[in-house]
Coordinates of C-alpha atoms in Angstrom, one line a residue:
X1 CA 309.0 178.8 194.3
X2 CA 308.4 182.6 195.0
X3 CA 305.3 182.1 191.8
X4 CA 303.9 179.1 194.2
X5 CA 304.0 181.1 196.8
X6 CA 301.8 184.3 194.6
X7 CA 299.3 182.1 194.0
X8 CA 299.1 179.7 196.6
X9 CA 298.7 184.1 198.2
X10 CA 296.0 184.9 195.5
X11 CA 293.9 181.5 195.2
X12 CA 291.9 183.1 199.2
X13 CA 291.1 186.1 197.5
X14 CA 289.8 184.7 194.2
X15 CA 287.8 182.0 196.3
X16 CA 286.2 185.7 198.2
X17 CA 285.4 187.5 194.6
X18 CA 283.6 184.0 193.4
X19 CA 281.9 183.2 196.8
X20 CA 278.2 183.5 195.7
X21 CA 275.8 186.6 197.6
X22 CA 272.8 187.4 197.4
X23 CA 272.2 189.1 194.0
X24 CA 269.2 190.8 195.1
X25 CA 271.2 194.8 194.6
X26 CA 272.8 193.5 190.8
X27 CA 268.3 192.7 190.5
X28 CA 267.1 195.4 191.4
X29 CA 269.9 197.7 189.7
X30 CA 269.0 196.0 186.3
X31 CA 265.8 197.1 186.3
X32 CA 266.6 201.1 187.6
X33 CA 269.5 200.3 185.1
X34 CA 266.9 199.6 181.5
X35 CA 264.9 202.6 182.8
X36 CA 266.7 204.7 182.8
X37 CA 268.3 203.2 179.1
X38 CA 264.3 204.0 178.5
X39 CA 264.6 207.7 179.7
X40 CA 268.3 208.8 178.2
X41 CA 267.1 207.1 175.0
X42 CA 263.2 208.1 174.9
X43 CA 264.2 211.8 176.1
X44 CA 266.7 212.8 173.8
X45 CA 263.9 212.6 171.7
X46 CA 261.5 214.6 173.6
X47 CA 263.5 217.2 174.8
X48 CA 264.9 218.3 171.0
X49 CA 269.0 216.8 171.8
X50 CA 268.6 214.2 169.1
X51 CA 267.1 217.1 166.8
X52 CA 269.5 219.8 167.8
X53 CA 273.0 216.9 167.4
X54 CA 271.9 214.3 164.7
X55 CA 269.4 216.4 162.5
X56 CA 269.8 219.9 162.3
X57 CA 274.2 220.7 161.5
X58 CA 275.0 219.6 158.4
X59 CA 278.7 219.2 159.5
X60 CA 279.8 216.2 162.0
X61 CA 282.3 216.1 164.1
X62 CA 282.7 212.8 165.2
X63 CA 286.2 210.9 167.1
X64 CA 289.5 210.5 165.6
X65 CA 288.9 207.4 163.4
X66 CA 285.7 207.0 163.1
X67 CA 284.8 209.5 160.3
X68 CA 282.9 206.7 159.0
X69 CA 280.3 207.2 161.2
X70 CA 277.4 209.2 160.0
X71 CA 274.0 209.9 161.2
X72 CA 271.3 208.1 159.8
X73 CA 269.9 210.7 156.3
X74 CA 267.0 212.0 157.3
X75 CA 264.3 211.4 159.8
X76 CA 267.0 208.2 160.6
X77 CA 267.9 209.5 163.7
X78 CA 264.6 209.3 165.6
X79 CA 264.4 206.2 164.6
X80 CA 267.4 205.0 165.6
X81 CA 266.7 206.0 169.3
X82 CA 263.2 204.9 169.6
X83 CA 265.4 201.1 169.1
X84 CA 267.4 202.3 171.8
X85 CA 264.2 203.2 174.3
X86 CA 262.5 199.7 173.2
X87 CA 266.3 197.7 174.1
X88 CA 266.2 199.8 177.1
X89 CA 263.0 197.6 178.2
X90 CA 264.5 194.6 177.4
X91 CA 267.0 195.2 179.6
X92 CA 264.2 196.4 182.0
X93 CA 262.0 193.7 181.9
X94 CA 264.8 191.1 181.5
X95 CA 263.9 190.4 178.5
X96 CA 266.2 188.6 176.0
X97 CA 268.7 190.8 177.9
X98 CA 272.0 190.1 177.1
X99 CA 271.1 190.4 173.6
X100 CA 268.5 193.5 174.2
X101 CA 271.9 195.1 176.7
X102 CA 274.0 194.5 173.7
X103 CA 272.1 195.9 170.8
X104 CA 272.3 199.3 172.7
X105 CA 275.5 198.9 174.1
X106 CA 277.0 199.2 170.0
X107 CA 273.9 201.5 169.3
X108 CA 274.5 203.9 172.1
X109 CA 278.8 203.6 171.5
X110 CA 278.5 204.5 167.5
X111 CA 276.6 207.1 168.6
X112 CA 279.1 208.6 170.7
X113 CA 281.4 207.8 168.6
X114 CA 279.5 210.2 166.1
X115 CA 279.5 213.0 167.6
X116 CA 282.1 214.8 170.0
X117 CA 280.6 218.2 170.6
X118 CA 277.8 217.5 173.2
X119 CA 280.6 215.2 175.1
X120 CA 279.5 214.9 178.5
X121 CA 280.5 212.4 181.5
X122 CA 277.3 210.9 182.1
X123 CA 278.0 209.3 177.6
X124 CA 280.9 207.5 178.6
X125 CA 279.5 206.3 182.3
X126 CA 276.2 204.7 180.7
X127 CA 279.0 202.9 178.0
X128 CA 280.7 201.4 180.9
X129 CA 278.4 200.1 182.4
X130 CA 276.8 198.7 180.0
X131 CA 279.8 196.9 179.6
X132 CA 280.0 195.7 183.1
X133 CA 276.5 194.4 183.2
X134 CA 276.6 192.4 180.3
X135 CA 279.2 189.7 181.7
X136 CA 277.3 189.2 185.6
X137 CA 273.9 188.0 185.7
X138 CA 271.5 190.4 186.4
X139 CA 268.9 188.7 184.7
X140 CA 269.1 185.9 187.1
X141 CA 265.5 186.4 188.8
X142 CA 263.0 188.6 188.3
X143 CA 262.9 188.6 184.3
X144 CA 260.8 187.4 181.8
X145 CA 264.1 185.5 180.6
X146 CA 264.3 183.5 184.4
X147 CA 260.3 182.5 183.3
X148 CA 260.7 182.2 180.4
X149 CA 263.4 179.5 180.6
X150 CA 263.2 179.0 184.2
X151 CA 266.8 177.0 184.2
X152 CA 268.3 180.5 184.1
X153 CA 266.5 181.3 187.8
X154 CA 269.3 181.7 190.4
X155 CA 269.4 183.8 193.6
X156 CA 272.9 184.6 194.2
X157 CA 275.7 185.4 192.0
X158 CA 279.6 186.1 192.7
X159 CA 280.8 188.4 194.9
X160 CA 282.7 190.2 192.1
X161 CA 279.6 191.2 190.4
X162 CA 278.5 193.3 192.9
X163 CA 282.2 194.8 193.5
X164 CA 283.3 196.1 190.3
X165 CA 279.8 198.7 190.3
X166 CA 281.8 199.5 193.7
X167 CA 284.9 200.5 192.0
X168 CA 283.4 202.0 188.9
X169 CA 281.6 204.3 190.8
X170 CA 284.7 205.4 193.6
X171 CA 286.9 205.6 190.1
X172 CA 284.0 208.1 189.1
X173 CA 284.3 210.2 192.1
X174 CA 287.6 210.2 192.9
X175 CA 288.5 211.6 189.9
X176 CA 286.1 213.7 189.7
X177 CA 287.6 215.8 193.1
X178 CA 291.3 215.0 191.9
X179 CA 290.0 217.0 189.2
X180 CA 288.7 220.1 191.3
X181 CA 292.1 220.5 192.6
X182 CA 292.8 223.5 190.4
X183 CA 293.2 226.8 190.3
X184 CA 290.6 227.8 189.0
X185 CA 287.9 225.5 190.7
X186 CA 288.7 226.8 193.9
X187 CA 288.8 230.5 193.5
X188 CA 284.8 229.7 191.9
X189 CA 285.5 231.2 188.4
X190 CA 283.5 228.3 186.8
X191 CA 280.9 227.9 189.6
X192 CA 280.4 231.4 189.3
X193 CA 279.7 231.4 185.3
X194 CA 277.9 228.1 186.2
X195 CA 275.4 230.1 188.3
X196 CA 275.3 233.5 186.9
X197 CA 273.1 231.5 184.4
X198 CA 271.8 229.5 186.9
X199 CA 270.2 233.3 189.3
X200 CA 266.3 233.0 189.1
X201 CA 266.8 228.6 189.7
X202 CA 263.9 228.6 192.7
X203 CA 266.4 226.9 194.6
X204 CA 269.3 228.9 194.6
X205 CA 267.3 232.1 194.2
X206 CA 269.0 234.9 195.3
X207 CA 272.4 232.9 196.6
X208 CA 273.4 232.2 193.2
X209 CA 275.4 236.0 193.3
X210 CA 276.2 235.2 197.4
X211 CA 280.7 234.7 197.4
X212 CA 280.0 232.8 199.7
X213 CA 277.4 229.9 198.9
X214 CA 279.6 229.8 195.6
X215 CA 282.9 229.1 198.2
X216 CA 280.1 226.8 199.8
X217 CA 279.6 225.0 196.8
X218 CA 283.2 224.7 195.5
X219 CA 284.6 223.1 197.9
X220 CA 281.8 220.9 199.1
X221 CA 282.0 219.4 195.9
X222 CA 285.5 218.1 196.3
X223 CA 284.6 217.1 200.1
X224 CA 281.9 215.4 198.9
X225 CA 283.2 213.5 195.6
X226 CA 286.7 213.0 197.9
X227 CA 284.6 211.5 200.7
X228 CA 281.3 209.5 199.6
X229 CA 282.7 206.5 199.1
X230 CA 284.6 205.8 201.9
X231 CA 281.1 206.8 203.9
X232 CA 279.3 204.6 201.8
X233 CA 281.7 201.5 202.4
X234 CA 281.4 201.8 206.5
X235 CA 278.5 200.9 207.9
X236 CA 278.4 203.5 209.9
X237 CA 278.0 206.4 208.2
X238 CA 276.1 205.1 205.6
X239 CA 272.5 205.5 205.7
X240 CA 274.4 209.2 206.3
X241 CA 276.6 209.7 203.3
X242 CA 273.3 207.9 201.8
X243 CA 271.0 211.2 202.4
X244 CA 273.5 213.3 201.4
X245 CA 274.1 211.7 198.2
X246 CA 270.1 212.2 197.8
X247 CA 270.5 215.8 198.7
X248 CA 273.9 216.2 196.3
X249 CA 272.6 215.2 193.5
X250 CA 268.9 216.0 193.6
X251 CA 270.3 219.7 194.2
X252 CA 272.5 218.6 191.0
X253 CA 268.8 217.9 189.1
X254 CA 267.2 220.9 190.5
X255 CA 269.4 223.9 188.9
X256 CA 271.9 222.6 187.0
X257 CA 269.3 219.5 185.0
X258 CA 272.3 216.9 184.0
X259 CA 270.6 214.4 182.8
X260 CA 270.6 210.7 184.5
X261 CA 273.5 210.9 186.6
X262 CA 272.3 211.7 189.6
X263 CA 270.2 209.5 189.4
X264 CA 272.6 207.0 188.1
X265 CA 275.6 207.3 191.0
X266 CA 272.2 207.0 193.6
X267 CA 270.9 203.9 191.7
X268 CA 274.7 202.5 191.7
X269 CA 274.6 203.0 195.2
X270 CA 272.6 200.0 195.6
X271 CA 275.7 198.1 196.2
X272 CA 276.7 199.8 198.8
X273 CA 273.9 198.6 201.4
X274 CA 273.8 194.9 202.3
X275 CA 271.8 192.2 200.1
X276 CA 270.1 191.9 202.8
X277 CA 269.0 195.0 203.2
X278 CA 268.2 195.3 199.6
X279 CA 265.9 192.2 199.3
X280 CA 263.7 193.1 201.8
X281 CA 263.2 196.6 200.3
X282 CA 262.5 195.7 196.7
X283 CA 262.1 191.9 197.0
X284 CA 260.3 191.0 199.4
X285 CA 259.2 187.7 197.6
X286 CA 262.3 186.1 197.1
X287 CA 264.0 184.1 199.0
X288 CA 266.4 184.5 201.6
X289 CA 269.9 183.3 200.3
X290 CA 271.6 180.4 203.1
X291 CA 274.7 181.5 204.0
X292 CA 277.1 179.7 201.4
X293 CA 279.5 177.6 202.5
X294 CA 283.0 177.6 202.2
X295 CA 284.3 177.4 198.5
X296 CA 286.5 173.8 198.3
X297 CA 287.2 173.9 194.2
X298 CA 290.2 177.2 194.4
X299 CA 291.2 176.1 191.5
X300 CA 290.5 178.5 188.4
X301 CA 289.8 177.1 184.8
X302 CA 291.9 178.7 182.0
X303 CA 288.8 180.7 181.5
X304 CA 288.6 182.1 183.9
X305 CA 291.1 183.1 184.4
X306 CA 291.3 184.7 181.0
X307 CA 287.7 186.8 182.0
X308 CA 289.2 188.0 185.3
X309 CA 293.2 189.1 183.8
X310 CA 290.7 190.6 181.3
X311 CA 288.8 192.7 184.4
X312 CA 291.8 193.3 186.1
X313 CA 293.3 195.3 182.7
X314 CA 290.0 196.7 182.2
X315 CA 290.3 198.7 186.1
X316 CA 294.1 199.2 185.2
X317 CA 293.3 201.6 182.3
X318 CA 290.4 203.0 183.8
X319 CA 293.0 204.1 186.9
X320 CA 295.4 205.0 183.9
X321 CA 293.2 207.2 181.1
X322 CA 291.9 210.0 184.0
X323 CA 295.2 210.5 184.2
X324 CA 296.2 211.7 180.1
X325 CA 295.4 215.9 180.7
X326 CA 298.7 215.4 184.0
X327 CA 301.0 214.5 181.3
X328 CA 299.5 216.4 178.3
X329 CA 301.7 220.2 178.7
X330 CA 298.9 223.1 179.4
X331 CA 295.4 222.6 181.2
X332 CA 293.4 220.4 179.7
X333 CA 290.5 222.6 180.4
X334 CA 291.6 225.1 177.3
X335 CA 293.3 222.7 175.3
X336 CA 291.0 219.5 174.9
X337 CA 293.9 217.0 175.5
X338 CA 292.6 214.1 177.5
X339 CA 289.6 216.3 178.7
X340 CA 287.2 213.4 178.5
X341 CA 287.1 209.9 179.3
X342 CA 288.6 212.1 182.7
X343 CA 285.6 212.8 184.9
X344 CA 286.7 216.3 185.0
X345 CA 283.4 216.5 185.6
X346 CA 281.8 221.3 185.7
X347 CA 285.4 223.0 185.0
X348 CA 284.9 224.6 182.0
X349 CA 281.5 224.7 179.2
X350 CA 282.8 226.1 176.0
X351 CA 280.0 227.2 172.6
X352 CA 281.5 228.7 169.2
X353 CA 279.7 229.8 166.4
X354 CA 281.2 231.1 163.4
X355 CA 280.1 232.5 160.1
X356 CA 282.9 231.7 156.6
X357 CA 282.4 233.6 153.2
X358 CA 282.5 230.7 150.9
X359 CA 283.0 232.2 147.2
X360 CA 283.1 229.5 144.3
X361 CA 283.2 229.5 140.5
X362 CA 281.9 233.5 141.1
X363 CA 279.5 232.3 143.6
X364 CA 279.0 234.1 146.7
X365 CA 278.3 231.9 149.2
X366 CA 277.7 232.7 153.1
X367 CA 277.7 229.9 155.6
X368 CA 276.8 230.0 159.2

């Protein structure tokens, strides 16, 4: 009896998650996401990031267990990232969408694992979003795939296809706020160091050395990360929250130059707005989706049960993984244990330099 009750109680939830809704937010996000993949990959070449992290170093530090993943020799990594830029264009245009995104995901994942020196939260977030984008039909409208194969064309998608992105960014923001509830951050130490290096940057010229400005950013950052998700979810504060997000991420872009993360976060705001509003703003030629009838078939197939179980497991891992730093003894900002993949953003910055004097067979070699 309890098992029967649980199943019947869950059916309305699954029916709601599977209900067809306008896919405009998903389609527009696919294009923005593809554009960001192109910019991230091509930008890594143009800005010298590939050269700095893959070409020049003679020793690389991959993740434990992935020592077999090594950068391509010579200029191979330039071609590697150029291929990723082309694949990102395929995502943007919706051309062989899942093949393009699948290959990009594998290449990005490999490049992520083969070096951990330049770890950044948005590299990890990009990988997670690639996984999520692979399971949704983001190429069902306004894509070359839909033009090439009309049977793919659709004006709707299941509701869960939109909600998973809301859940993902909510996890990121929530743990970013939780990580800042630390004595070092609350005292303003990390941010004061970051701001001192940006004292001559235009948006904060003359303000960077002011203690009140540092503490305004310290506590403003906590408040933003903690409140932005509920503010975006509530209809009455949604527009205000989006304007606040534009200001917050615009400020971070101008001052700290943190790559594509601000644009990625703003793009994800699409999933908080009504699909009809997104359609009117970006896809005016898209037909209006008629209000769907309530779903009659509530029974899930074995494959669907397996998929939802896998999706639930994914989000369970996403919730538990950032808690690792609180399990290990010591301060994760110093020990690094549990720091990665935990959304501990802008809490510390480290660099190191070592010189080794090697003597072999009587010959002295200086390695810098």
